[in-house]
CSV table of C-alpha atoms and ligand atoms in Angstrom, one decimal:
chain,number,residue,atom,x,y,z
A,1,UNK,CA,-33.5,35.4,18.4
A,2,UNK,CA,-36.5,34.3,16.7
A,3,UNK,CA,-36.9,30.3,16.7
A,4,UNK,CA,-37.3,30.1,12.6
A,5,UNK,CA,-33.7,32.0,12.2
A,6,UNK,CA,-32.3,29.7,14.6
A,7,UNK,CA,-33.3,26.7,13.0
A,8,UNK,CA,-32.0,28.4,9.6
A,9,UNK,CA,-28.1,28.8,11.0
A,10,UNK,CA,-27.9,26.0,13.3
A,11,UNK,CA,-29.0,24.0,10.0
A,12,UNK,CA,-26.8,25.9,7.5
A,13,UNK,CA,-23.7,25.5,10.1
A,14,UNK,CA,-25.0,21.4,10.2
A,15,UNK,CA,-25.2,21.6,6.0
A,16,UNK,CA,-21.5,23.8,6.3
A,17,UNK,CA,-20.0,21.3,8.4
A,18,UNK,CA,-21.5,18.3,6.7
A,19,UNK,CA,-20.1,19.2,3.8
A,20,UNK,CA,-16.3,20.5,5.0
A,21,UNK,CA,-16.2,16.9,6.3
A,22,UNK,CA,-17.3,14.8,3.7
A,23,UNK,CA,-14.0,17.0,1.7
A,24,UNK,CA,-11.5,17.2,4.8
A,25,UNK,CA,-9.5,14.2,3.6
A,26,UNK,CA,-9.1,16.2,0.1
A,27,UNK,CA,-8.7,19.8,1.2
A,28,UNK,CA,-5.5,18.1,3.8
A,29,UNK,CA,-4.2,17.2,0.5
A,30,UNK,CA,-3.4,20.6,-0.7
A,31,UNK,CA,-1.7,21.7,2.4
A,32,UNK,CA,-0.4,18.7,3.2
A,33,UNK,CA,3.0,17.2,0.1
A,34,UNK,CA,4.8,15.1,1.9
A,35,UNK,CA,7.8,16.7,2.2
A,36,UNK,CA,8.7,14.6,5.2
A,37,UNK,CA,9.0,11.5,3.3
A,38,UNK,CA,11.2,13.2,0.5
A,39,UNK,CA,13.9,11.3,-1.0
A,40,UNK,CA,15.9,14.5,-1.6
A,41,UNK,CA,18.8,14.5,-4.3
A,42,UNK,CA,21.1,15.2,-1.6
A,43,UNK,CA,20.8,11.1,-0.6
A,44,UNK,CA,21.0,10.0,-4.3
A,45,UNK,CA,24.1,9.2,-6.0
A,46,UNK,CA,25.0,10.5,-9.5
A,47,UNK,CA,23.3,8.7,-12.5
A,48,UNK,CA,27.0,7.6,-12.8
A,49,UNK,CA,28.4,7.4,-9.2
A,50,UNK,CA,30.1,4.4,-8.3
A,51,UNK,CA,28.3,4.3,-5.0
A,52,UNK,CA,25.1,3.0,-6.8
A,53,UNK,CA,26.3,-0.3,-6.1
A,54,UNK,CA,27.2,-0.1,-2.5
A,55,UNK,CA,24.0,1.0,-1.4
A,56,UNK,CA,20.8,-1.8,0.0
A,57,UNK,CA,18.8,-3.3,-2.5
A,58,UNK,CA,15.7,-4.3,-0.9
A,59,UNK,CA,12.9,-3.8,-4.0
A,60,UNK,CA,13.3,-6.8,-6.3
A,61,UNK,CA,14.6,-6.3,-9.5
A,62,UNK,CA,11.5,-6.3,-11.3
A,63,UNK,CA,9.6,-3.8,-14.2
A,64,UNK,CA,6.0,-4.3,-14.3
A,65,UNK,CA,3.9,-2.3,-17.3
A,66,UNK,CA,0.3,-3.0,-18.4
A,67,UNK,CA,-1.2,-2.9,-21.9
A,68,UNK,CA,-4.1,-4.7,-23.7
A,69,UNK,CA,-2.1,-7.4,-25.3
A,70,UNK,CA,1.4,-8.0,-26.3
A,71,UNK,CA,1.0,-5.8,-29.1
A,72,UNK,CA,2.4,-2.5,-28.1
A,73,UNK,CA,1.2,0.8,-30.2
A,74,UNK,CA,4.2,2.6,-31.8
A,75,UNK,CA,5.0,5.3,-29.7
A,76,UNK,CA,5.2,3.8,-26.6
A,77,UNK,CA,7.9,1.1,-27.7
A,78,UNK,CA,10.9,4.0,-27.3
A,79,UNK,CA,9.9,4.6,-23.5
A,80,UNK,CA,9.3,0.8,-22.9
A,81,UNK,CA,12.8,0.1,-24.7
A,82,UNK,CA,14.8,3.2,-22.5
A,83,UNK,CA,13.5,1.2,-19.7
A,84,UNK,CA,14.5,-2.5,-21.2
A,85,UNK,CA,17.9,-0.8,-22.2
A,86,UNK,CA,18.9,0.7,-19.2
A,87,UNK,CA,17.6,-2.4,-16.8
A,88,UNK,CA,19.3,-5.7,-18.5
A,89,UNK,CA,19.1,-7.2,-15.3
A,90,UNK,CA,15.6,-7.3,-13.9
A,91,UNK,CA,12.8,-9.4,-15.0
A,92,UNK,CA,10.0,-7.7,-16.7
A,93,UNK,CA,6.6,-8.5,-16.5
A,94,UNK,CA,4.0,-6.7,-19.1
A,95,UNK,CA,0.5,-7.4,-17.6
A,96,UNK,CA,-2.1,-7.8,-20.4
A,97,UNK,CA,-5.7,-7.9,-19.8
A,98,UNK,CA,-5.5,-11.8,-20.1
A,99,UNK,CA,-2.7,-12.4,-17.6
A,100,UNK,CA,-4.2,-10.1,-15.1
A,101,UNK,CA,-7.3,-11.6,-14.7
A,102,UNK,CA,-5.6,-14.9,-14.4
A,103,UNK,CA,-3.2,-13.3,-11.8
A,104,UNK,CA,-6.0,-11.9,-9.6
A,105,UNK,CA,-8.1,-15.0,-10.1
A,106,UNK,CA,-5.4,-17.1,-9.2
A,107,UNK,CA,-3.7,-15.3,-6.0
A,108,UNK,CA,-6.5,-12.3,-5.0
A,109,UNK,CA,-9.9,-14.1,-6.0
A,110,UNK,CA,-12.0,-12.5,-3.1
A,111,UNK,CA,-11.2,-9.2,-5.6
A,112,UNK,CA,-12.4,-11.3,-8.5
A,113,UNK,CA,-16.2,-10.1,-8.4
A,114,UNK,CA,-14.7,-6.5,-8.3
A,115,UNK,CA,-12.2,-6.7,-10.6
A,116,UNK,CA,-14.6,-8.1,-13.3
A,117,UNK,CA,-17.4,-5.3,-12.7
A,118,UNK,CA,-15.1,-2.6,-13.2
A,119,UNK,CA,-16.6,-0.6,-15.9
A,120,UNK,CA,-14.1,1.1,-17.5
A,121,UNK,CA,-10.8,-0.9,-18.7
A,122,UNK,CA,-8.6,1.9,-16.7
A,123,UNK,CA,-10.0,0.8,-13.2
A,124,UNK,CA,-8.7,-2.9,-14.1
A,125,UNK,CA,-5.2,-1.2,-15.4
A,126,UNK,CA,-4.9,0.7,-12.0
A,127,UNK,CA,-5.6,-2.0,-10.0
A,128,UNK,CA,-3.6,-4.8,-10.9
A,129,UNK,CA,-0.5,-2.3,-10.8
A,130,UNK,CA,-1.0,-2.5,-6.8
A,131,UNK,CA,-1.7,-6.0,-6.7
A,132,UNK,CA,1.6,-7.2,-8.7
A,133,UNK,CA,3.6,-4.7,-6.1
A,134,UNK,CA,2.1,-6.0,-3.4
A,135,UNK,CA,2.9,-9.8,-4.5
A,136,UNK,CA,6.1,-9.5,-5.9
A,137,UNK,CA,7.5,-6.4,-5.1
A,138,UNK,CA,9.2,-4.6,-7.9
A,139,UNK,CA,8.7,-1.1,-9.9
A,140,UNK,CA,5.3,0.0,-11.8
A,141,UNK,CA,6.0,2.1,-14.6
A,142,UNK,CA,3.5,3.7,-16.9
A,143,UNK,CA,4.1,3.0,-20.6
A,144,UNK,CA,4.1,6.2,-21.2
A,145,UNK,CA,7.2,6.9,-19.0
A,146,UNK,CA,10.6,6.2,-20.1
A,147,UNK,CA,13.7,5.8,-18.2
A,148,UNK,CA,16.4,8.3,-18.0
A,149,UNK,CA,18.8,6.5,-15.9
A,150,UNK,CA,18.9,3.3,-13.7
A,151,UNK,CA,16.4,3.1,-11.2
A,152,UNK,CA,19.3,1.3,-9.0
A,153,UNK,CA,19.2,3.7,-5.9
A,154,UNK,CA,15.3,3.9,-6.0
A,155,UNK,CA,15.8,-0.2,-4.8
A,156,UNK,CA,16.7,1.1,-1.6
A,157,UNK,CA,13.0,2.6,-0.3
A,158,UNK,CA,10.8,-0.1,0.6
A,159,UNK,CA,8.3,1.9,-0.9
A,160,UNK,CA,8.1,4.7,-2.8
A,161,UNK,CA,5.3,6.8,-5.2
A,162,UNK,CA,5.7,10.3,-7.1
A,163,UNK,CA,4.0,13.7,-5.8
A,164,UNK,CA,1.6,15.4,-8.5
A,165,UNK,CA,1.4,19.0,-8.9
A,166,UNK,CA,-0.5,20.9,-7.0
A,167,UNK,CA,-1.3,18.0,-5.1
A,168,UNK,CA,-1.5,14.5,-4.0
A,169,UNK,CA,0.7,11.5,-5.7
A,170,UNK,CA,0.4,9.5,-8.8
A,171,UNK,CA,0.1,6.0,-9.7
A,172,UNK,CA,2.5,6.3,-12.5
A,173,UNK,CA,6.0,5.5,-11.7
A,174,UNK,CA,5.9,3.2,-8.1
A,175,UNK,CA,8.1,0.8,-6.2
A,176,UNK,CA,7.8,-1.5,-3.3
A,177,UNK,CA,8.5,-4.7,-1.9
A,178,UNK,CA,6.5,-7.4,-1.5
A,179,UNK,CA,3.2,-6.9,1.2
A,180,UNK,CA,4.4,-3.7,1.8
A,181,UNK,CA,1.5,-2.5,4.4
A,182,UNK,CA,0.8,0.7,2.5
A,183,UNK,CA,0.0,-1.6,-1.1
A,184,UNK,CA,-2.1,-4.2,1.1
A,185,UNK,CA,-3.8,-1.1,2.6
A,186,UNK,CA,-4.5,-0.1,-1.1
A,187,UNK,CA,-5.7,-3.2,-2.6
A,188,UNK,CA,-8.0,-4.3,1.0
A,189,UNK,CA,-9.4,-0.6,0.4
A,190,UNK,CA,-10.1,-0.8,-3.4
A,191,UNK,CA,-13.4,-2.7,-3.4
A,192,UNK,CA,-14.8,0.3,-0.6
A,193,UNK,CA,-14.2,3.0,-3.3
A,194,UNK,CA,-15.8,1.3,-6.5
A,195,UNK,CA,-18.4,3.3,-6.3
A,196,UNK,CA,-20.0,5.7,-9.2
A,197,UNK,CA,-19.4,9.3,-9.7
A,198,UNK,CA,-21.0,11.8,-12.8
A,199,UNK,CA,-18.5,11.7,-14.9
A,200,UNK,CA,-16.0,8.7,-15.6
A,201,UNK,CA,-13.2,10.7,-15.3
A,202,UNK,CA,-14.1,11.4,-11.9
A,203,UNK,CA,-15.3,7.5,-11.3
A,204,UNK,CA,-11.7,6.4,-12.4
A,205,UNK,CA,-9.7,8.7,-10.6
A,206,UNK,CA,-11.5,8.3,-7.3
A,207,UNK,CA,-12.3,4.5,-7.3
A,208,UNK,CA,-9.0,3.0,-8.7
A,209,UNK,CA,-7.0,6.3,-9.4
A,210,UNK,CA,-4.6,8.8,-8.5
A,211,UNK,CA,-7.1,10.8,-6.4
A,212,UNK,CA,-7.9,7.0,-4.9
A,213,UNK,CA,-3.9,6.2,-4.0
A,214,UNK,CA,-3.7,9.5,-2.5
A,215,UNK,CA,-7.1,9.5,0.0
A,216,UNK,CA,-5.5,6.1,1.0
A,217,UNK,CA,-2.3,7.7,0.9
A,218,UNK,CA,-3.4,10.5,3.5
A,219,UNK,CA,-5.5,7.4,5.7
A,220,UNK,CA,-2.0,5.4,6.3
A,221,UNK,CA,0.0,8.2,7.2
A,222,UNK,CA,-2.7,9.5,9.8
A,223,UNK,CA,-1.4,6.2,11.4
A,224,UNK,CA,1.9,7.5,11.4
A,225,UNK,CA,3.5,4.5,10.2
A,226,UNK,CA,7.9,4.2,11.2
A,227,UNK,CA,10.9,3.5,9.7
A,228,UNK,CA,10.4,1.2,6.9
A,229,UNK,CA,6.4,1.0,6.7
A,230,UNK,CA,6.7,4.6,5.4
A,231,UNK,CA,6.0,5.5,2.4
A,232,UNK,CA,8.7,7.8,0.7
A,233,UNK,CA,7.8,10.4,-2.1
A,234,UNK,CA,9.8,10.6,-5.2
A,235,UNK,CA,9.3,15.0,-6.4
A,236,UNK,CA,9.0,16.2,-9.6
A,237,UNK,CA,12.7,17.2,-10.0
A,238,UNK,CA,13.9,13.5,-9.4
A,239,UNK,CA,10.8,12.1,-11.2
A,240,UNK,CA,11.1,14.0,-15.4
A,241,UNK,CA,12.5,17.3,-17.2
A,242,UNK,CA,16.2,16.9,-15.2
A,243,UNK,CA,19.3,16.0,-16.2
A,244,UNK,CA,18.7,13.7,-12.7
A,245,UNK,CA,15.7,12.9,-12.8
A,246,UNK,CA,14.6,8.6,-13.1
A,247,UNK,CA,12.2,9.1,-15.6
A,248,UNK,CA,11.3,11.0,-19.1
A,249,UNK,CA,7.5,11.7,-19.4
A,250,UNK,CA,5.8,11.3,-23.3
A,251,UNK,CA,2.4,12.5,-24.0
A,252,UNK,CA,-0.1,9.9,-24.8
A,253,UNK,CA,-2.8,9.0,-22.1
A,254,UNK,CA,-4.8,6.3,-24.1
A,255,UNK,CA,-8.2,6.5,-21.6
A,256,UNK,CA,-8.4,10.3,-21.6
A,257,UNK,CA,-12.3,11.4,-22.5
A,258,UNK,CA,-14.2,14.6,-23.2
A,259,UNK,CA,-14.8,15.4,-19.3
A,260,UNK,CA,-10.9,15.5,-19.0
A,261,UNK,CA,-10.9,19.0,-20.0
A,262,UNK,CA,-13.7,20.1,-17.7
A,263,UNK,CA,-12.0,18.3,-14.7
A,264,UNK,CA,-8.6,20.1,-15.6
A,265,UNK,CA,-9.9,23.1,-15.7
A,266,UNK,CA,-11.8,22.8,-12.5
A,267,UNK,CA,-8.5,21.8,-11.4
A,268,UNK,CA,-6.3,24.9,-12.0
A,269,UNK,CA,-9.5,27.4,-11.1
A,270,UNK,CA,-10.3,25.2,-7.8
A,271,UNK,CA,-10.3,28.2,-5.8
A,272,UNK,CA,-13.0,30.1,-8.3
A,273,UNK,CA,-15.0,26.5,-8.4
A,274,UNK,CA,-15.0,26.2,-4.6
A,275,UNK,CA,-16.0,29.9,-4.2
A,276,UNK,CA,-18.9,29.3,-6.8
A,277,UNK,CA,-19.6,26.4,-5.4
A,278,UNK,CA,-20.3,27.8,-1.7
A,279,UNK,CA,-22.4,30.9,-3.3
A,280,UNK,CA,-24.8,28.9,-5.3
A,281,UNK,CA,-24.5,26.6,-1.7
A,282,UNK,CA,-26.1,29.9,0.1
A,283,UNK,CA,-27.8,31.8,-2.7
A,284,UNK,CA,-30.2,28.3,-2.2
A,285,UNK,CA,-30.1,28.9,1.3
A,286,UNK,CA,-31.4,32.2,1.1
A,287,UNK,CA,-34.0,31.6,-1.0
A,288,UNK,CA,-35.4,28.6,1.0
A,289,UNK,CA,-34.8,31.4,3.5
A,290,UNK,CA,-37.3,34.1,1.9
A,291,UNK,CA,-39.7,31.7,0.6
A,292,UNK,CA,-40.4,29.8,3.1
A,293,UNK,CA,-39.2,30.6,6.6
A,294,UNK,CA,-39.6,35.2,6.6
A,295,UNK,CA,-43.3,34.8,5.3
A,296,UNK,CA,-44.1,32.7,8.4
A,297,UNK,CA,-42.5,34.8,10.6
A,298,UNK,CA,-44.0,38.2,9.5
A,299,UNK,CA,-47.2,36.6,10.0
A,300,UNK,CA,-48.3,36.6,13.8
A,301,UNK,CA,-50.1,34.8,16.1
A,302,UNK,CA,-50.7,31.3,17.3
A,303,UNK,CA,-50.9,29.9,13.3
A,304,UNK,CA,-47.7,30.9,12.2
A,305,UNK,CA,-46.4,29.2,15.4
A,306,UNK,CA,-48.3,25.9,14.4
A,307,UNK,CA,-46.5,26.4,11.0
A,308,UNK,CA,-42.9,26.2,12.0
A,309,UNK,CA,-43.2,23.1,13.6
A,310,UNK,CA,-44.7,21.6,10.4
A,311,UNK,CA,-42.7,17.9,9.1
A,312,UNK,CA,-42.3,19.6,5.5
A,313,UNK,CA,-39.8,22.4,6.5
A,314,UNK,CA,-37.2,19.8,8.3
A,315,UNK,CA,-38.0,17.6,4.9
A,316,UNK,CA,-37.1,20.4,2.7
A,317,UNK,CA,-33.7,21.0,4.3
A,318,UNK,CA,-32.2,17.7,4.6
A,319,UNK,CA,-32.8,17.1,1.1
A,320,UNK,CA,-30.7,20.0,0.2
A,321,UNK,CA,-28.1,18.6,2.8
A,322,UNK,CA,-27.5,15.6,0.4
A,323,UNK,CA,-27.4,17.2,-2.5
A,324,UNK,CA,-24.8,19.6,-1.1
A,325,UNK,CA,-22.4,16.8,0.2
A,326,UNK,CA,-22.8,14.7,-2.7
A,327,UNK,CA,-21.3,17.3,-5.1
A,328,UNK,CA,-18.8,18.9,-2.8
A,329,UNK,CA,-17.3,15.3,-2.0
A,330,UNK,CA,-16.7,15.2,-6.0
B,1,LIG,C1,-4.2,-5.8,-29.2
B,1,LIG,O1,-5.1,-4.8,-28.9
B,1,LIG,C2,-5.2,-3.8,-29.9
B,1,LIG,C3,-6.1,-2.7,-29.3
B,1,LIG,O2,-7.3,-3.1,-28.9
B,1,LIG,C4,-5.8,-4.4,-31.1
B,1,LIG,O3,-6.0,-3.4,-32.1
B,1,LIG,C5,-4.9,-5.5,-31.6
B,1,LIG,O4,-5.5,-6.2,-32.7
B,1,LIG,C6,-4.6,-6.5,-30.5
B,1,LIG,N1,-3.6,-7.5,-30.9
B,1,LIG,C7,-3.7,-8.8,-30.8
B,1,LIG,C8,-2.5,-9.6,-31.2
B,1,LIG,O5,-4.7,-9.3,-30.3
């Protein structure tokens, strides 16, 4: 084979690998739902079994929700209050901007720095919810999640999240006790991930996020954790929209933007994106292909030879490289 197509697949095989890599920890996601950390409704009493009572409670009795200030808007009072109702005996902590930089400050201050640069009010909302778990213990609940029974038997995981459809968990609804490993794996891990992405959507997901909890998610169960330091996963059935189900979800995501809409559709049409995505990948291949490697070749003699070797041609193609793995790890 001719030494210029060699040096054309062995680096489109380095660019192809380079970039399945840099996504390898999201395309395990989609095959990968946790099934064997289910907490199935076979092990779950009734909303009205008398054996709620009989079973371990090791999560403290605690509700943690985050807002602004104490001044909640209308339509998220009815969840909060379904929770309030329904839990007369925990404690419940509401996290305003104010008392969570005091928190953090006060108990986490090597994430100070970090906390404070965040640049989107989100990222801060995100984080302290792993914080407070991983201090206290308790259950995180969105404020846009209300509570469809008593979250009694979910006391008996020492940690728990919700899986997301099609893939990957959600930050929404979670319980723990205190320093479980898989929260102090979460917070240690936040300031790596604060980086910046295109589109904020995509920075907030990936840095403080969903998508964030569920790469770190994937990382501590390579480790295959045991018995107690695993992490059990809460499905959509037990989690809204049954007459079993914990919780009730209400529309109303306060930090959604414009790029939501892109993102979600990219989302459902993932397949069509990636396949796009890997023609444009080698339609650019094949034209730094014609342009510049078959005009040397058909040329003959001892100058096209010098011309291979030239710096340039190696320059050309690891610059494409980056580009490549920087949008496919989006
Ligand atoms: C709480 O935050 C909201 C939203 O930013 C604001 O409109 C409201 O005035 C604040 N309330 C108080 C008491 O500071």
């Amino acid at each position: 084979m001719r030494r210029s197509v060699t040096i054309f697949l062995v680096a489109t095989v380095v660019i192809l690998g380079f970039a399945v890599h840099s996504v390898w920890t999201l395309l395990s996601l989609l095959v990968i739902d946790g099934r064997e950390d289910i907490i199935s409704r076979a092990e779950l009493p009734a909303p009205n079994s008398g054996a709620i009572s009989d079973r371990p409670q090791l999560i403290p009795k605690i509700i943690h929700q985050t807002y602004i200030n104490e001044s909640l808007p209308e339509h998220w009072k009815g969840p909060q209050k379904s929770c309030l109702d329904l839990h007369t005996d925990y404690e419940y902590k509401l996290w305003t901007d104010k008392k969570s930089r005091e928190f953090i400050a006060a108990e986490y201050p090597w994430f100070l720095e970090t906390f404070d640069g965040y640049k989107y009010p989100i990222q801060r909302a995100d984080a302290i919810r792993y914080f407070v778990l991983h201090h206290f213990g308790g259950i995180y609940i969105d404020l846009d999640d209300g509570c469809n029974r008593s979250l009694d038997p979910l006391l008996a995981y020492p940690a728990w999240v919700r899986k997301t459809n099609p893939t990957g968990i959600s930050n929404d609804a979670m319980g723990s006790v205190p320093r479980h490993p898989f929260f102090l794996k979460a917070i240690d891990s936040l300031p790596e991930y604060n980086r910046h992405w295109m589109l904020p959507y995509i920075t907030v997901m990936a840095s403080t996020g969903p998508l964030f909890l569920s790469i770190i998610w994937r990382h501590y169960n390579h480790a295959s954790p045991e018995g107690d330091d695993r992490v059990r996963i809460l499905f959509p059935d037990e989690y809204n929209n049954h007459p079993w189900s914990f919780f009730t979800h209400h529309v109303g995501n306060s930090w959604h933007r414009n790029d939501v809409k892109l993102i979600f559709w990219m989302a459902q049409h993932w397949v069509s994106v990636t396949l796009v995505g890997f023609t444009i990948g080698f339609a650019l291949l094949y034209c730094i292909y014609t342009t510049f490697i078959a005009p040397r070749q058909s040329s003959s003699g001892p100058r096209s030879k010098f011309a291979y070797s030239r710096i340039p041609f190696y320059r050309r193609i690891s610059s494409k490289s980056f580009e490549l793995a920087d949008r496919h790890q989006v």
